[in-house]
């Protein structure tokens, strides 16, 4: 690869478009282009243009203060330029640049408003991409590709650490170093993200644990509710069908007894009719006697009716009492936990000055509420008891009245003159039927009470089912068979136990479910990210390790060769003496700047993350190494070489500090080093701006000889005032400047040199 063309426009003194053509290599050597011209004509501006196009960012290196200083600022005859543009054309037929073009144009443009552009073969690109492309081909804009005027001994005067960058270029590992730098930045960002994600996770994890517990309570609750539903269905279904059966049986018994009542009533009526007929026949015989008997019989009927009414009232009173008992039992339910707590709170907050009696009455009330009523302890409404008592008294009175009426009939019958035994017999039989009817009716009353009791229980059950199992109630009632429950009492106890458990678990609101869902989603997402980050970090670390290995190997080998070559050229230039390059190793704890530094915030974050991890007590698996471990490794991953020291002792002198060398000695040492580098790791082209300025005549010739030797490896563009150098040129350019302050370039031959006017003989 070689530099084939340079196009400069609007750059410093090159206001007009200026094209510098370079020659390609011959079979034996690369072209040597020498630029000559008077002081201030703009020669160095050509070197600056190349340096700038290669991506130089430092304005100091470009001899300016601000970016726009490189744009032609105008002169007497010409107004200032709106932009500066430099296009460098590189012959890439050997594909030294890793790009699929045999000719590569790199364009850099800067406008006065600060807008800047990089183009690669006319296509916009990023500076970093241009730099990487060039670095991989061994062209670095910062170090020895362009050696600026007065900068030849810069490598000697700079610190060992600054020299390191120079030697990275020299040993050809700059491209690898750039890649390493990018990887380290990636690693830094990934580590930073890892710390951040771990911090957020450490914050979310405890909350998620709490939410999980609540959700597991909910699951438990659902399980209990399911179990409760099953038990309740079984229990109520059995209860329902049991009561239905009881009711059918009672109704059947009631039918029978009602039929008996009807039969007896019919018997009674038949007897009555017979009695009346008999009485009609014997009417004429004993008209007056029978008036008394008739009255007695009428009185008996009234007494019987009163007795029947009183018995009915008693039946009503008994039935009411019985139903009240059933209701009292079926409506009882255990007091919910919340109500118990409320009652206890009331008791606790009682004013002590109210006395112990008040306190006891409250406790008793609570105890009553908590105790299931015993049927024997049922306290009916006193009104009901009163009604029963009154009914009993009425019955007693009515029975007495009946007996009295019976006696009166007997007396009247006996006193009758025309005693008709048959009539008496009928009357006695009728009384017998009356007694029988009464006994059956009493039985009927009992059955009716029982029926009402069952119906009330059914009613209570229906209400209870509506409350407890509203969804399945109708299905249970419509079903024509029961779910068998062998131990309903046990089932009832189980139902109460589960209800109690549910009360203890308590409710859970929709918000918590939603929060759990969201938090879990976020947690899983971040955990996934954490995994990806760890993987990315491991991948990048591997890349850095591989790069480090390559850098180490390559730089070790090249450094050794440079060192040997340095000694060779040093002896050529000085005619003896000794010199050496020494690598300075970075000590583990040293605070040198060769490793990628961390942000302060990153350190702080890592510390709090370590604290959070220590607090959360979570077990970490080995493969899930924490950000802390990654960070420790990251910090350790510094470069092993921190700088390069140079020792140089000219012949006949004792080893002394570089700063004590003369200007010429420094220039010779630097040229020796530069030559050693060129010989070891030649840059495709090198621009040297008056590096021979400090050399005496003899050394100028030596330098020219070295250039001649090195052009086999490198294309040189040399700015020089030295004739010895000019004489070796394949191509000589002269730079002139007229009154308009604009540089002009012209191709010259050695014979033209006198016209250019500045060449030293
Ligand atoms: P020497 O032989 O003394 O080293 P040279 O030929 O290398 O000289 P340069 O350093 O290339 O000269 O040119 C310097 C000149 O360029 C100065 O006169 C300076 O004023 C001029 N110059 C620098 N920047 C600009 C600019 N933006 N616009 C116009 N002129 C500029």
JSON list of N, CA and C and ligand atoms in Angstrom, two decimals, residues 12-13 37-45 63 69-74 149 690 721 737, ligand 1:
[
{"chain": "A", "resi": 12, "resn": "UNK", "atom": "N", "xyz": [-5.58, 25.49, 5.92]},
{"chain": "A", "resi": 12, "resn": "UNK", "atom": "CA", "xyz": [-4.51, 26.44, 6.24]},
{"chain": "A", "resi": 12, "resn": "UNK", "atom": "C", "xyz": [-4.14, 27.31, 5.03]},
{"chain": "A", "resi": 13, "resn": "UNK", "atom": "N", "xyz": [-2.85, 27.29, 4.60]},
{"chain": "A", "resi": 13, "resn": "UNK", "atom": "CA", "xyz": [-2.46, 28.20, 3.51]},
{"chain": "A", "resi": 13, "resn": "UNK", "atom": "C", "xyz": [-2.87, 27.67, 2.13]},
{"chain": "A", "resi": 37, "resn": "UNK", "atom": "N", "xyz": [11.14, 24.28, 0.17]},
{"chain": "A", "resi": 37, "resn": "UNK", "atom": "CA", "xyz": [10.53, 25.60, 0.03]},
{"chain": "A", "resi": 37, "resn": "UNK", "atom": "C", "xyz": [10.99, 26.52, 1.12]},
{"chain": "A", "resi": 38, "resn": "UNK", "atom": "N", "xyz": [10.80, 27.84, 0.92]},
{"chain": "A", "resi": 38, "resn": "UNK", "atom": "CA", "xyz": [11.27, 28.79, 1.92]},
{"chain": "A", "resi": 38, "resn": "UNK", "atom": "C", "xyz": [10.47, 28.70, 3.22]},
{"chain": "A", "resi": 39, "resn": "UNK", "atom": "N", "xyz": [11.01, 29.29, 4.27]},
{"chain": "A", "resi": 39, "resn": "UNK", "atom": "CA", "xyz": [10.32, 29.32, 5.57]},
{"chain": "A", "resi": 39, "resn": "UNK", "atom": "C", "xyz": [8.95, 29.95, 5.42]},
{"chain": "A", "resi": 40, "resn": "UNK", "atom": "N", "xyz": [8.01, 29.37, 6.07]},
{"chain": "A", "resi": 40, "resn": "UNK", "atom": "CA", "xyz": [6.64, 29.94, 6.11]},
{"chain": "A", "resi": 40, "resn": "UNK", "atom": "C", "xyz": [5.86, 29.75, 4.84]},
{"chain": "A", "resi": 41, "resn": "UNK", "atom": "N", "xyz": [6.38, 28.98, 3.88]},
{"chain": "A", "resi": 41, "resn": "UNK", "atom": "CA", "xyz": [5.66, 28.84, 2.61]},
{"chain": "A", "resi": 41, "resn": "UNK", "atom": "C", "xyz": [4.48, 27.87, 2.71]},
{"chain": "A", "resi": 42, "resn": "UNK", "atom": "N", "xyz": [4.52, 27.02, 3.73]},
{"chain": "A", "resi": 42, "resn": "UNK", "atom": "CA", "xyz": [3.38, 26.10, 3.92]},
{"chain": "A", "resi": 42, "resn": "UNK", "atom": "C", "xyz": [3.74, 24.63, 3.80]},
{"chain": "A", "resi": 43, "resn": "UNK", "atom": "N", "xyz": [5.02, 24.29, 3.89]},
{"chain": "A", "resi": 43, "resn": "UNK", "atom": "CA", "xyz": [5.44, 22.88, 3.77]},
{"chain": "A", "resi": 43, "resn": "UNK", "atom": "C", "xyz": [4.84, 22.04, 4.90]},
{"chain": "A", "resi": 44, "resn": "UNK", "atom": "N", "xyz": [5.04, 22.57, 6.12]},
{"chain": "A", "resi": 44, "resn": "UNK", "atom": "CA", "xyz": [4.53, 21.81, 7.27]},
{"chain": "A", "resi": 44, "resn": "UNK", "atom": "C", "xyz": [3.00, 21.65, 7.21]},
{"chain": "A", "resi": 45, "resn": "UNK", "atom": "N", "xyz": [2.36, 22.59, 6.51]},
{"chain": "A", "resi": 45, "resn": "UNK", "atom": "CA", "xyz": [0.90, 22.51, 6.41]},
{"chain": "A", "resi": 45, "resn": "UNK", "atom": "C", "xyz": [0.48, 21.25, 5.63]},
{"chain": "A", "resi": 63, "resn": "UNK", "atom": "N", "xyz": [-1.01, 22.58, 15.53]},
{"chain": "A", "resi": 63, "resn": "UNK", "atom": "CA", "xyz": [-0.52, 23.95, 15.72]},
{"chain": "A", "resi": 63, "resn": "UNK", "atom": "C", "xyz": [-1.67, 24.98, 15.66]},
{"chain": "A", "resi": 69, "resn": "UNK", "atom": "N", "xyz": [-9.23, 26.84, 13.23]},
{"chain": "A", "resi": 69, "resn": "UNK", "atom": "CA", "xyz": [-7.92, 27.40, 12.89]},
{"chain": "A", "resi": 69, "resn": "UNK", "atom": "C", "xyz": [-7.30, 26.72, 11.68]},
{"chain": "A", "resi": 70, "resn": "UNK", "atom": "N", "xyz": [-7.77, 25.55, 11.34]},
{"chain": "A", "resi": 70, "resn": "UNK", "atom": "CA", "xyz": [-7.16, 24.85, 10.19]},
{"chain": "A", "resi": 70, "resn": "UNK", "atom": "C", "xyz": [-7.80, 25.28, 8.86]},
{"chain": "A", "resi": 71, "resn": "UNK", "atom": "N", "xyz": [-8.91, 26.03, 8.94]},
{"chain": "A", "resi": 71, "resn": "UNK", "atom": "CA", "xyz": [-9.55, 26.49, 7.70]},
{"chain": "A", "resi": 71, "resn": "UNK", "atom": "C", "xyz": [-8.85, 27.80, 7.25]},
{"chain": "A", "resi": 72, "resn": "UNK", "atom": "N", "xyz": [-8.57, 27.90, 5.98]},
{"chain": "A", "resi": 72, "resn": "UNK", "atom": "CA", "xyz": [-7.89, 29.09, 5.45]},
{"chain": "A", "resi": 72, "resn": "UNK", "atom": "C", "xyz": [-8.59, 30.35, 5.94]},
{"chain": "A", "resi": 73, "resn": "UNK", "atom": "N", "xyz": [-7.79, 31.22, 6.62]},
{"chain": "A", "resi": 73, "resn": "UNK", "atom": "CA", "xyz": [-8.43, 32.35, 7.31]},
{"chain": "A", "resi": 73, "resn": "UNK", "atom": "C", "xyz": [-8.51, 33.60, 6.44]},
{"chain": "A", "resi": 74, "resn": "UNK", "atom": "N", "xyz": [-8.09, 33.51, 5.19]},
{"chain": "A", "resi": 74, "resn": "UNK", "atom": "CA", "xyz": [-8.19, 34.66, 4.29]},
{"chain": "A", "resi": 74, "resn": "UNK", "atom": "C", "xyz": [-6.90, 35.47, 4.27]},
{"chain": "A", "resi": 149, "resn": "UNK", "atom": "N", "xyz": [7.48, 18.71, 12.65]},
{"chain": "A", "resi": 149, "resn": "UNK", "atom": "CA", "xyz": [8.68, 19.52, 12.81]},
{"chain": "A", "resi": 149, "resn": "UNK", "atom": "C", "xyz": [8.97, 19.72, 14.30]},
{"chain": "A", "resi": 690, "resn": "UNK", "atom": "N", "xyz": [11.23, 17.95, 8.63]},
{"chain": "A", "resi": 690, "resn": "UNK", "atom": "CA", "xyz": [12.50, 18.54, 9.09]},
{"chain": "A", "resi": 690, "resn": "UNK", "atom": "C", "xyz": [13.10, 17.82, 10.30]},
{"chain": "A", "resi": 721, "resn": "UNK", "atom": "N", "xyz": [15.34, 20.82, 4.35]},
{"chain": "A", "resi": 721, "resn": "UNK", "atom": "CA", "xyz": [16.12, 21.88, 3.73]},
{"chain": "A", "resi": 721, "resn": "UNK", "atom": "C", "xyz": [17.49, 21.33, 3.32]},
{"chain": "A", "resi": 737, "resn": "UNK", "atom": "N", "xyz": [5.11, 30.77, -1.71]},
{"chain": "A", "resi": 737, "resn": "UNK", "atom": "CA", "xyz": [3.97, 31.59, -1.25]},
{"chain": "A", "resi": 737, "resn": "UNK", "atom": "C", "xyz": [4.13, 33.00, -1.78]},
{"chain": "B", "resi": 1, "resn": "LIG", "atom": "P1", "xyz": [9.35, 26.54, 7.86]},
{"chain": "B", "resi": 1, "resn": "LIG", "atom": "O1", "xyz": [10.27, 26.17, 6.75]},
{"chain": "B", "resi": 1, "resn": "LIG", "atom": "O2", "xyz": [9.77, 27.78, 8.51]},
{"chain": "B", "resi": 1, "resn": "LIG", "atom": "O3", "xyz": [9.10, 25.44, 8.83]},
{"chain": "B", "resi": 1, "resn": "LIG", "atom": "P2", "xyz": [6.84, 26.00, 6.50]},
{"chain": "B", "resi": 1, "resn": "LIG", "atom": "O4", "xyz": [6.98, 26.08, 5.07]},
{"chain": "B", "resi": 1, "resn": "LIG", "atom": "O5", "xyz": [6.79, 24.66, 7.13]},
{"chain": "B", "resi": 1, "resn": "LIG", "atom": "O6", "xyz": [7.96, 26.90, 7.22]},
{"chain": "B", "resi": 1, "resn": "LIG", "atom": "P3", "xyz": [4.24, 26.27, 7.54]},
{"chain": "B", "resi": 1, "resn": "LIG", "atom": "O7", "xyz": [4.49, 26.05, 9.00]},
{"chain": "B", "resi": 1, "resn": "LIG", "atom": "O8", "xyz": [3.69, 25.13, 6.80]},
{"chain": "B", "resi": 1, "resn": "LIG", "atom": "O9", "xyz": [5.54, 26.80, 6.87]},
{"chain": "B", "resi": 1, "resn": "LIG", "atom": "O10", "xyz": [3.26, 27.45, 7.31]},
{"chain": "B", "resi": 1, "resn": "LIG", "atom": "C1", "xyz": [3.03, 28.31, 8.30]},
{"chain": "B", "resi": 1, "resn": "LIG", "atom": "C2", "xyz": [2.18, 29.43, 7.74]},
{"chain": "B", "resi": 1, "resn": "LIG", "atom": "O11", "xyz": [0.87, 29.05, 7.56]},
{"chain": "B", "resi": 1, "resn": "LIG", "atom": "C3", "xyz": [2.20, 30.61, 8.67]},
{"chain": "B", "resi": 1, "resn": "LIG", "atom": "O12", "xyz": [2.65, 31.78, 7.99]},
{"chain": "B", "resi": 1, "resn": "LIG", "atom": "C4", "xyz": [0.76, 30.73, 9.11]},
{"chain": "B", "resi": 1, "resn": "LIG", "atom": "O13", "xyz": [0.39, 32.10, 9.27]},
{"chain": "B", "resi": 1, "resn": "LIG", "atom": "C5", "xyz": [0.03, 30.10, 8.00]},
{"chain": "B", "resi": 1, "resn": "LIG", "atom": "N1", "xyz": [-1.27, 29.61, 8.39]},
{"chain": "B", "resi": 1, "resn": "LIG", "atom": "C6", "xyz": [-1.47, 28.72, 9.36]},
{"chain": "B", "resi": 1, "resn": "LIG", "atom": "N2", "xyz": [-2.81, 28.51, 9.49]},
{"chain": "B", "resi": 1, "resn": "LIG", "atom": "C7", "xyz": [-3.44, 29.30, 8.59]},
{"chain": "B", "resi": 1, "resn": "LIG", "atom": "C8", "xyz": [-4.79, 29.53, 8.23]},
{"chain": "B", "resi": 1, "resn": "LIG", "atom": "N3", "xyz": [-5.80, 28.92, 8.82]},
{"chain": "B", "resi": 1, "resn": "LIG", "atom": "N4", "xyz": [-5.09, 30.41, 7.24]},
{"chain": "B", "resi": 1, "resn": "LIG", "atom": "C9", "xyz": [-4.08, 31.06, 6.62]},
{"chain": "B", "resi": 1, "resn": "LIG", "atom": "N5", "xyz": [-2.80, 30.87, 6.93]},
{"chain": "B", "resi": 1, "resn": "LIG", "atom": "C10", "xyz": [-2.46, 30.02, 7.89]}
]
